[in-house]
Amino acid sequence: MPALLVANGWNTPEDLNSFTGNLMGPNRIQAGVDSRSLGKAVGRAREDFMSIRLVAAIAAICLSTSGAFAQNAGKPNDAQIAHIAYTAGQIDIKAAQQALKKSKNKDVREFATDMERDHKAVNEKALALVKKLNVTPQDNDTSKALSKQAADKSTELAKLNGAAFDKAYIDNEVAYHKTVNDALQNTLIPSASNPELKDLLTTGLKIFQGHQQHAEQVAGRLK
Amino acid sequence: MRRALSAAGVTALLLVLGLRSADAAVVQIKMAQVAYAPAQVTAHVGDTIEWINEDIVAHTATARSGAWDVTVQPKGKASVTLKSSGTIEYFCRLHPNMVGSIMVSQ
């Protein structure tokens, strides 16, 4: 299987339910006309939930090269985009936490610490934004496929130790960031309607491109 | 006579040092949108470079020569004082796509 979606095991149902539940809770902000429009958009998006084109996108992620996501994905709505981006961040946070438990390599541990801190910062910003916009991030097949792949990879990495784990973790970080960055650049950012969401995704892409380069440097030093 | 000359020399030296200190500037560089702005600056020996991080993640300003390596937390500031002339290339260790340079003259 190609090492495309290769992060750690994120417990999908609990984390997603908790995430969505928080947004639906008492802190949810009642918004104005624009937000109501977004709410309608979310409703429409639910009807498209099983979009065949998104399913094709998942298959592309899992089975083909990173560019396939852009070539095959339909246009996700803002609620789906928010969920995909948040999910991708959570996956890398969990991967970093696994690395911090297993690795003794200073370079790898520093990288994992950076990943955990940065992705938490971006996801906190994303949570604040969706609350402000009164958008409920919508679970979708892309998010599910990402989470499934991550869980599988986590299981695989759990069986490795020492230098073998370090190499597998960092190689996967390179591939995972490349895949997510391609998806952001070619699909998620162009599809985002809300300007603030688009801005956050654009900033996120620059941060994650930095992560990809950082991971490539660490991978080079591990050889 | 010699004492007078010596006193004059010391006074002149102090004046030069004082002027040099008074001339020393603070050059501010923003860290925003995962980039240094401006990415290229000019400065003089004795000047201070101050980075101001406007991003939501921490960055570093790390000289490729190894001369200095400062970490700047989100919404934070950090600075270095330039001690010698030349061109300093630097980058962010955490996001190596961030690069900048400082041309330092006497």
Coordinates of C-alpha atoms in Angstrom, one line a residue, chain B residues 14 48 59:
Chain B
L14 CA 34.1 58.4 24.4
T48 CA 19.6 45.3 16.7
H59 CA 9.1 30.5 14.5

